[in-house]
């Protein structure tokens, strides 16, 4: 009987020690977390930007593809072409030039 009492008293102590020792020591620090494609948290688009983006989404045909209950096939040629149309209409002209073109004059960043 005495053994059972000792064992039942040791269980909470063992669980507490395990909880303390299993802290996220090896976890990745927040400073080196990978960046995402999401805009910065302090970025707030204007109403005009949101309306322009929505119009581009509708005009490209993507709205119709997402209208149903199921997600569209993102790898289909139709979806890829519609998405390219959407990207080309929302992306600024300076970003849409081919990588093979060398920027000149004021287009250079450095």
CSV table of N, CA and C in Angstrom, one decimal:
chain,number,residue,atom,x,y,z
A,1,UNK,N,0.8,-1.2,0.0
A,1,UNK,CA,0.0,0.0,0.0
A,1,UNK,C,0.9,1.2,0.0
A,2,UNK,N,2.0,1.2,0.8
A,2,UNK,CA,2.9,2.3,0.8
A,2,UNK,C,3.5,2.6,-0.5
A,3,UNK,N,3.8,1.5,-1.3
A,3,UNK,CA,4.4,1.7,-2.6
A,3,UNK,C,3.5,2.4,-3.5
A,4,UNK,N,2.2,2.1,-3.5
A,4,UNK,CA,1.2,2.8,-4.4
A,4,UNK,C,1.2,4.3,-4.0
A,5,UNK,N,1.2,4.6,-2.8
A,5,UNK,CA,1.1,6.0,-2.4
A,5,UNK,C,2.4,6.8,-2.8
A,6,UNK,N,3.5,6.2,-2.7
A,6,UNK,CA,4.7,6.8,-3.2
A,6,UNK,C,4.8,7.0,-4.7
A,7,UNK,N,4.3,6.0,-5.4
A,7,UNK,CA,4.2,6.1,-6.8
A,7,UNK,C,3.2,7.1,-7.3
A,8,UNK,N,2.1,7.2,-6.7
A,8,UNK,CA,1.1,8.2,-7.1
A,8,UNK,C,1.5,9.6,-6.7
A,9,UNK,N,2.4,9.8,-5.8
A,9,UNK,CA,2.9,11.1,-5.4
A,9,UNK,C,4.0,11.5,-6.4
A,10,UNK,N,4.7,10.5,-6.9
A,10,UNK,CA,5.8,10.8,-7.8
A,10,UNK,C,5.3,11.1,-9.2
A,11,UNK,N,4.2,10.7,-9.6
A,11,UNK,CA,3.7,11.0,-11.0
A,11,UNK,C,3.5,12.5,-11.3
A,12,UNK,N,2.9,13.3,-10.4
A,12,UNK,CA,2.8,14.7,-10.7
A,12,UNK,C,4.2,15.4,-10.8
A,13,UNK,N,5.1,15.0,-9.9
A,13,UNK,CA,6.4,15.6,-9.9
A,13,UNK,C,7.1,15.2,-11.2
A,14,UNK,N,7.0,14.0,-11.7
A,14,UNK,CA,7.6,13.6,-12.9
A,14,UNK,C,7.0,14.3,-14.1
A,15,UNK,N,5.7,14.5,-14.1
A,15,UNK,CA,5.1,15.2,-15.2
A,15,UNK,C,5.5,16.7,-15.2
A,16,UNK,N,5.6,17.3,-14.1
A,16,UNK,CA,6.1,18.7,-14.0
A,16,UNK,C,7.5,18.8,-14.5
A,17,UNK,N,8.4,17.9,-14.1
A,17,UNK,CA,9.8,17.9,-14.6
A,17,UNK,C,9.8,17.7,-16.1
A,18,UNK,N,9.0,16.8,-16.6
A,18,UNK,CA,9.0,16.5,-18.0
A,18,UNK,C,8.5,17.8,-18.8
A,19,UNK,N,7.5,18.4,-18.3
A,19,UNK,CA,7.0,19.7,-18.9
A,19,UNK,C,8.1,20.7,-18.9
A,20,UNK,N,8.8,20.9,-17.9
A,20,UNK,CA,9.9,21.9,-17.8
A,20,UNK,C,11.1,21.5,-18.8
A,21,UNK,N,11.4,20.3,-18.8
A,21,UNK,CA,12.5,19.9,-19.6
A,21,UNK,C,12.2,19.8,-21.1
A,22,UNK,N,11.0,19.7,-21.5
A,22,UNK,CA,10.6,19.6,-22.9
A,22,UNK,C,10.2,21.0,-23.5
A,23,UNK,N,10.8,22.0,-23.0
A,23,UNK,CA,10.6,23.3,-23.5
A,23,UNK,C,11.2,23.4,-24.9
A,24,UNK,N,10.7,24.4,-25.7
A,24,UNK,CA,11.2,24.5,-27.1
A,24,UNK,C,12.6,25.0,-27.3
A,25,UNK,N,13.5,24.4,-26.7
A,25,UNK,CA,14.9,24.8,-26.7
A,25,UNK,C,15.4,24.8,-28.2
A,26,UNK,N,15.1,23.8,-28.9
A,26,UNK,CA,15.6,23.7,-30.3
A,26,UNK,C,14.7,24.3,-31.3
A,27,UNK,N,13.7,25.0,-30.9
A,27,UNK,CA,12.7,25.6,-31.8
A,27,UNK,C,13.4,26.8,-32.6
A,28,UNK,N,13.0,27.0,-33.7
A,28,UNK,CA,13.5,28.1,-34.6
A,28,UNK,C,13.2,29.5,-34.0
A,29,UNK,N,14.2,30.3,-33.8
A,29,UNK,CA,13.9,31.7,-33.3
A,29,UNK,C,13.0,32.5,-34.3
A,30,UNK,N,12.2,33.4,-33.8
A,30,UNK,CA,11.3,34.2,-34.6
A,30,UNK,C,12.1,35.1,-35.6
A,31,UNK,N,13.3,35.5,-35.2
A,31,UNK,CA,14.0,36.4,-36.1
A,31,UNK,C,14.5,35.7,-37.4
A,32,UNK,N,14.7,34.4,-37.3
A,32,UNK,CA,15.1,33.7,-38.5
A,32,UNK,C,14.0,32.9,-39.2
A,33,UNK,N,12.8,33.2,-38.9
A,33,UNK,CA,11.7,32.6,-39.5
A,33,UNK,C,11.6,32.9,-41.0
A,34,UNK,N,11.2,32.0,-41.8
A,34,UNK,CA,11.2,32.3,-43.3
A,34,UNK,C,10.1,33.4,-43.6
A,35,UNK,N,10.4,34.1,-44.6
A,35,UNK,CA,9.5,35.2,-45.0
A,35,UNK,C,8.4,34.6,-45.9
A,36,UNK,N,7.3,35.2,-46.0
A,36,UNK,CA,6.2,34.7,-46.9
A,36,UNK,C,5.9,35.7,-47.9
A,37,UNK,N,5.0,35.3,-48.8
A,37,UNK,CA,4.6,36.2,-49.9
A,37,UNK,C,3.6,37.3,-49.4
A,38,UNK,N,3.1,37.1,-48.2
A,38,UNK,CA,2.2,38.1,-47.6
A,38,UNK,C,2.8,39.5,-47.5
A,39,UNK,N,2.0,40.5,-47.6
A,39,UNK,CA,2.5,41.8,-47.5
A,39,UNK,C,2.9,42.1,-46.0
A,40,UNK,N,3.7,43.1,-45.8
A,40,UNK,CA,4.1,43.5,-44.4
A,40,UNK,C,2.8,43.8,-43.6
A,41,UNK,N,2.9,43.5,-42.3
A,41,UNK,CA,1.7,43.6,-41.4
A,41,UNK,C,1.3,45.1,-41.3
A,42,UNK,N,2.2,46.0,-41.6
A,42,UNK,CA,1.8,47.4,-41.5
A,42,UNK,C,1.2,48.0,-42.8
A,43,UNK,N,1.1,47.1,-43.8
A,43,UNK,CA,0.6,47.5,-45.1
A,43,UNK,C,-1.0,47.5,-45.1
A,44,UNK,N,-1.6,48.6,-45.5
A,44,UNK,CA,-3.0,48.7,-45.6
A,44,UNK,C,-3.3,49.2,-47.0
A,45,UNK,N,-3.9,48.3,-47.9
A,45,UNK,CA,-4.2,48.8,-49.2
A,45,UNK,C,-5.4,49.8,-49.2
A,46,UNK,N,-5.4,50.7,-50.2
A,46,UNK,CA,-6.4,51.7,-50.3
A,46,UNK,C,-7.6,51.0,-50.9
A,47,UNK,N,-8.7,51.7,-50.8
A,47,UNK,CA,-10.0,51.2,-51.4
A,47,UNK,C,-9.8,51.0,-52.9
A,48,UNK,N,-9.2,52.0,-53.5
A,48,UNK,CA,-9.0,51.9,-55.0
A,48,UNK,C,-8.1,50.7,-55.3
A,49,UNK,N,-7.1,50.4,-54.6
A,49,UNK,CA,-6.3,49.2,-54.8
A,49,UNK,C,-7.1,47.9,-54.7
A,50,UNK,N,-7.9,47.9,-53.7
A,50,UNK,CA,-8.7,46.7,-53.5
A,50,UNK,C,-9.7,46.5,-54.7
A,51,UNK,N,-10.4,47.6,-55.1
A,51,UNK,CA,-11.3,47.6,-56.1
A,51,UNK,C,-10.7,47.2,-57.5
A,52,UNK,N,-9.4,47.7,-57.7
A,52,UNK,CA,-8.7,47.4,-58.9
A,52,UNK,C,-8.3,45.9,-58.9
A,53,UNK,N,-7.9,45.4,-57.8
A,53,UNK,CA,-7.6,44.0,-57.7
A,53,UNK,C,-8.8,43.1,-58.0
A,54,UNK,N,-9.9,43.5,-57.4
A,54,UNK,CA,-11.1,42.7,-57.6
A,54,UNK,C,-11.6,42.7,-59.0
A,55,UNK,N,-11.5,43.9,-59.6
A,55,UNK,CA,-11.9,44.0,-61.0
A,55,UNK,C,-11.0,43.1,-61.9
A,56,UNK,N,-9.7,43.1,-61.6
A,56,UNK,CA,-8.8,42.3,-62.4
A,56,UNK,C,-9.1,40.8,-62.2
A,57,UNK,N,-9.5,40.4,-60.9
A,57,UNK,CA,-9.8,39.0,-60.6
A,57,UNK,C,-11.0,38.6,-61.4
A,58,UNK,N,-12.0,39.5,-61.5
A,58,UNK,CA,-13.2,39.1,-62.2
A,58,UNK,C,-13.0,39.1,-63.7
A,59,UNK,N,-12.3,40.1,-64.2
A,59,UNK,CA,-12.0,40.2,-65.7
A,59,UNK,C,-11.2,39.0,-66.2
A,60,UNK,N,-10.3,38.5,-65.3
A,60,UNK,CA,-9.4,37.4,-65.8
A,60,UNK,C,-10.2,36.0,-65.9
A,61,UNK,N,-11.4,36.0,-65.2
A,61,UNK,CA,-12.1,34.7,-65.2
A,61,UNK,C,-11.9,33.9,-64.0
A,62,UNK,N,-11.1,34.3,-63.1
A,62,UNK,CA,-10.9,33.5,-61.9
A,62,UNK,C,-12.1,33.5,-61.0
A,63,UNK,N,-12.9,34.5,-60.9
A,63,UNK,CA,-14.0,34.5,-60.1
A,63,UNK,C,-15.0,33.4,-60.4
A,64,UNK,N,-15.2,33.2,-61.7
A,64,UNK,CA,-16.1,32.2,-62.2
A,64,UNK,C,-15.6,30.8,-61.8
A,65,UNK,N,-14.2,30.6,-61.8
A,65,UNK,CA,-13.7,29.3,-61.5
A,65,UNK,C,-13.8,29.0,-60.0
A,66,UNK,N,-13.8,30.0,-59.2
A,66,UNK,CA,-13.9,29.8,-57.7
A,66,UNK,C,-15.4,29.9,-57.2
A,67,UNK,N,-16.3,30.0,-58.1
A,67,UNK,CA,-17.7,30.2,-57.7
A,67,UNK,C,-18.4,29.0,-57.2
A,68,UNK,N,-18.0,27.8,-57.5
A,68,UNK,CA,-18.6,26.6,-57.1
A,68,UNK,C,-18.2,26.2,-55.7
A,69,UNK,N,-18.7,25.0,-55.3
A,69,UNK,CA,-18.5,24.5,-54.0
A,69,UNK,C,-17.0,23.9,-53.9
A,70,UNK,N,-16.5,23.4,-55.0
A,70,UNK,CA,-15.2,22.8,-54.9
A,70,UNK,C,-14.1,23.8,-55.5
A,71,UNK,N,-12.9,23.6,-55.1
A,71,UNK,CA,-11.8,24.4,-55.6
A,71,UNK,C,-11.5,24.0,-57.0
A,72,UNK,N,-11.1,24.9,-57.8
A,72,UNK,CA,-10.8,24.6,-59.2
A,72,UNK,C,-9.5,23.8,-59.3
A,73,UNK,N,-9.3,23.2,-60.5
A,73,UNK,CA,-8.0,22.5,-60.7
A,73,UNK,C,-6.9,23.6,-61.1
A,74,UNK,N,-6.1,23.9,-60.1
A,74,UNK,CA,-5.1,25.0,-60.3
A,74,UNK,C,-4.0,24.6,-61.3
A,75,UNK,N,-3.9,23.4,-61.7
A,75,UNK,CA,-2.9,22.9,-62.7
A,75,UNK,C,-3.5,22.8,-64.1
A,76,UNK,N,-4.7,23.1,-64.3
A,76,UNK,CA,-5.3,23.1,-65.6
A,76,UNK,C,-4.8,24.2,-66.4
A,77,UNK,N,-4.8,24.1,-67.7
A,77,UNK,CA,-4.3,25.1,-68.6
A,77,UNK,C,-5.2,26.3,-68.5
A,78,UNK,N,-6.5,26.1,-68.4
A,78,UNK,CA,-7.4,27.3,-68.3
A,78,UNK,C,-7.1,28.1,-67.1
A,79,UNK,N,-7.0,27.4,-65.9
A,79,UNK,CA,-6.7,28.2,-64.7
A,79,UNK,C,-5.4,28.9,-64.8
A,80,UNK,N,-4.3,28.3,-65.3
A,80,UNK,CA,-3.0,28.9,-65.4
A,80,UNK,C,-3.1,30.1,-66.3
A,81,UNK,N,-3.7,30.0,-67.4
A,81,UNK,CA,-3.8,31.1,-68.3
A,81,UNK,C,-4.6,32.3,-67.7
A,82,UNK,N,-5.7,32.0,-67.0
A,82,UNK,CA,-6.5,33.0,-66.3
A,82,UNK,C,-5.7,33.7,-65.2
A,83,UNK,N,-4.9,32.9,-64.5
A,83,UNK,CA,-4.1,33.4,-63.4
A,83,UNK,C,-3.0,34.4,-64.0
A,84,UNK,N,-2.5,34.0,-65.1
A,84,UNK,CA,-1.4,34.8,-65.8
A,84,UNK,C,-2.1,36.1,-66.2
A,85,UNK,N,-3.3,36.1,-66.7
A,85,UNK,CA,-4.0,37.3,-67.1
A,85,UNK,C,-4.2,38.2,-65.9
A,86,UNK,N,-4.6,37.6,-64.8
A,86,UNK,CA,-4.8,38.3,-63.5
A,86,UNK,C,-3.5,39.0,-63.0
A,87,UNK,N,-2.4,38.2,-63.0
A,87,UNK,CA,-1.2,38.7,-62.5
A,87,UNK,C,-0.7,39.9,-63.4
A,88,UNK,N,-0.8,39.7,-64.7
A,88,UNK,CA,-0.3,40.8,-65.6
A,88,UNK,C,-1.1,42.1,-65.5
A,89,UNK,N,-2.4,42.0,-65.0
A,89,UNK,CA,-3.2,43.2,-64.9
A,89,UNK,C,-3.0,43.9,-63.5
A,90,UNK,N,-2.6,43.1,-62.5
A,90,UNK,CA,-2.4,43.7,-61.2
A,90,UNK,C,-0.9,44.1,-60.9
A,91,UNK,N,0.0,43.5,-61.6
A,91,UNK,CA,1.4,43.7,-61.4
A,91,UNK,C,1.8,45.0,-62.1
A,92,UNK,N,2.6,45.9,-61.5
A,92,UNK,CA,3.0,47.1,-62.1
A,92,UNK,C,3.8,46.8,-63.4
A,93,UNK,N,3.8,47.7,-64.3
A,93,UNK,CA,4.5,47.5,-65.6
A,93,UNK,C,6.0,47.3,-65.5
A,94,UNK,N,6.6,47.9,-64.5
A,94,UNK,CA,8.0,47.8,-64.3
A,94,UNK,C,8.4,46.4,-63.9
A,95,UNK,N,7.5,45.7,-63.2
A,95,UNK,CA,7.8,44.3,-62.7
A,95,UNK,C,7.5,43.3,-63.8
A,96,UNK,N,6.7,43.6,-64.8
A,96,UNK,CA,6.3,42.6,-65.8
A,96,UNK,C,7.3,42.5,-67.0
A,97,UNK,N,8.3,43.3,-67.0
A,97,UNK,CA,9.2,43.2,-68.1
A,97,UNK,C,10.1,41.9,-68.0
A,98,UNK,N,10.4,41.3,-69.1
A,98,UNK,CA,11.2,40.0,-69.0
A,98,UNK,C,12.5,40.2,-68.3
A,99,UNK,N,13.0,39.2,-67.7
A,99,UNK,CA,14.3,39.2,-67.0
A,99,UNK,C,15.4,39.4,-68.0
A,100,UNK,N,15.3,39.1,-69.2
A,100,UNK,CA,16.4,39.2,-70.2
A,100,UNK,C,16.6,40.7,-70.6
A,101,UNK,N,15.6,41.5,-70.4
A,101,UNK,CA,15.8,42.9,-70.6
A,101,UNK,C,16.6,43.6,-69.6
A,102,UNK,N,17.6,44.4,-69.9
A,102,UNK,CA,18.4,45.0,-69.0
A,102,UNK,C,17.9,46.4,-68.8
A,103,UNK,N,17.6,46.8,-67.5
A,103,UNK,CA,17.0,48.1,-67.3
A,103,UNK,C,18.1,49.2,-67.6
A,104,UNK,N,17.6,50.3,-68.1
A,104,UNK,CA,18.6,51.4,-68.4
A,104,UNK,C,18.1,52.7,-67.7
A,105,UNK,N,19.1,53.6,-67.6
A,105,UNK,CA,18.8,54.9,-67.0
A,105,UNK,C,18.2,54.9,-65.7
A,106,UNK,N,17.0,55.5,-65.5
A,106,UNK,CA,16.4,55.6,-64.2
A,106,UNK,C,15.7,54.3,-63.8
A,107,UNK,N,15.7,53.3,-64.6
A,107,UNK,CA,15.1,52.0,-64.2
A,107,UNK,C,16.0,51.2,-63.4
A,108,UNK,N,17.3,51.5,-63.4
A,108,UNK,CA,18.3,50.8,-62.6
A,108,UNK,C,18.1,51.1,-61.1
A,109,UNK,N,18.3,50.2,-60.3
A,109,UNK,CA,18.2,50.4,-58.9
A,109,UNK,C,19.5,50.7,-58.3
A,110,UNK,N,20.6,50.4,-58.9
A,110,UNK,CA,21.9,50.6,-58.3
A,110,UNK,C,23.0,50.8,-59.4
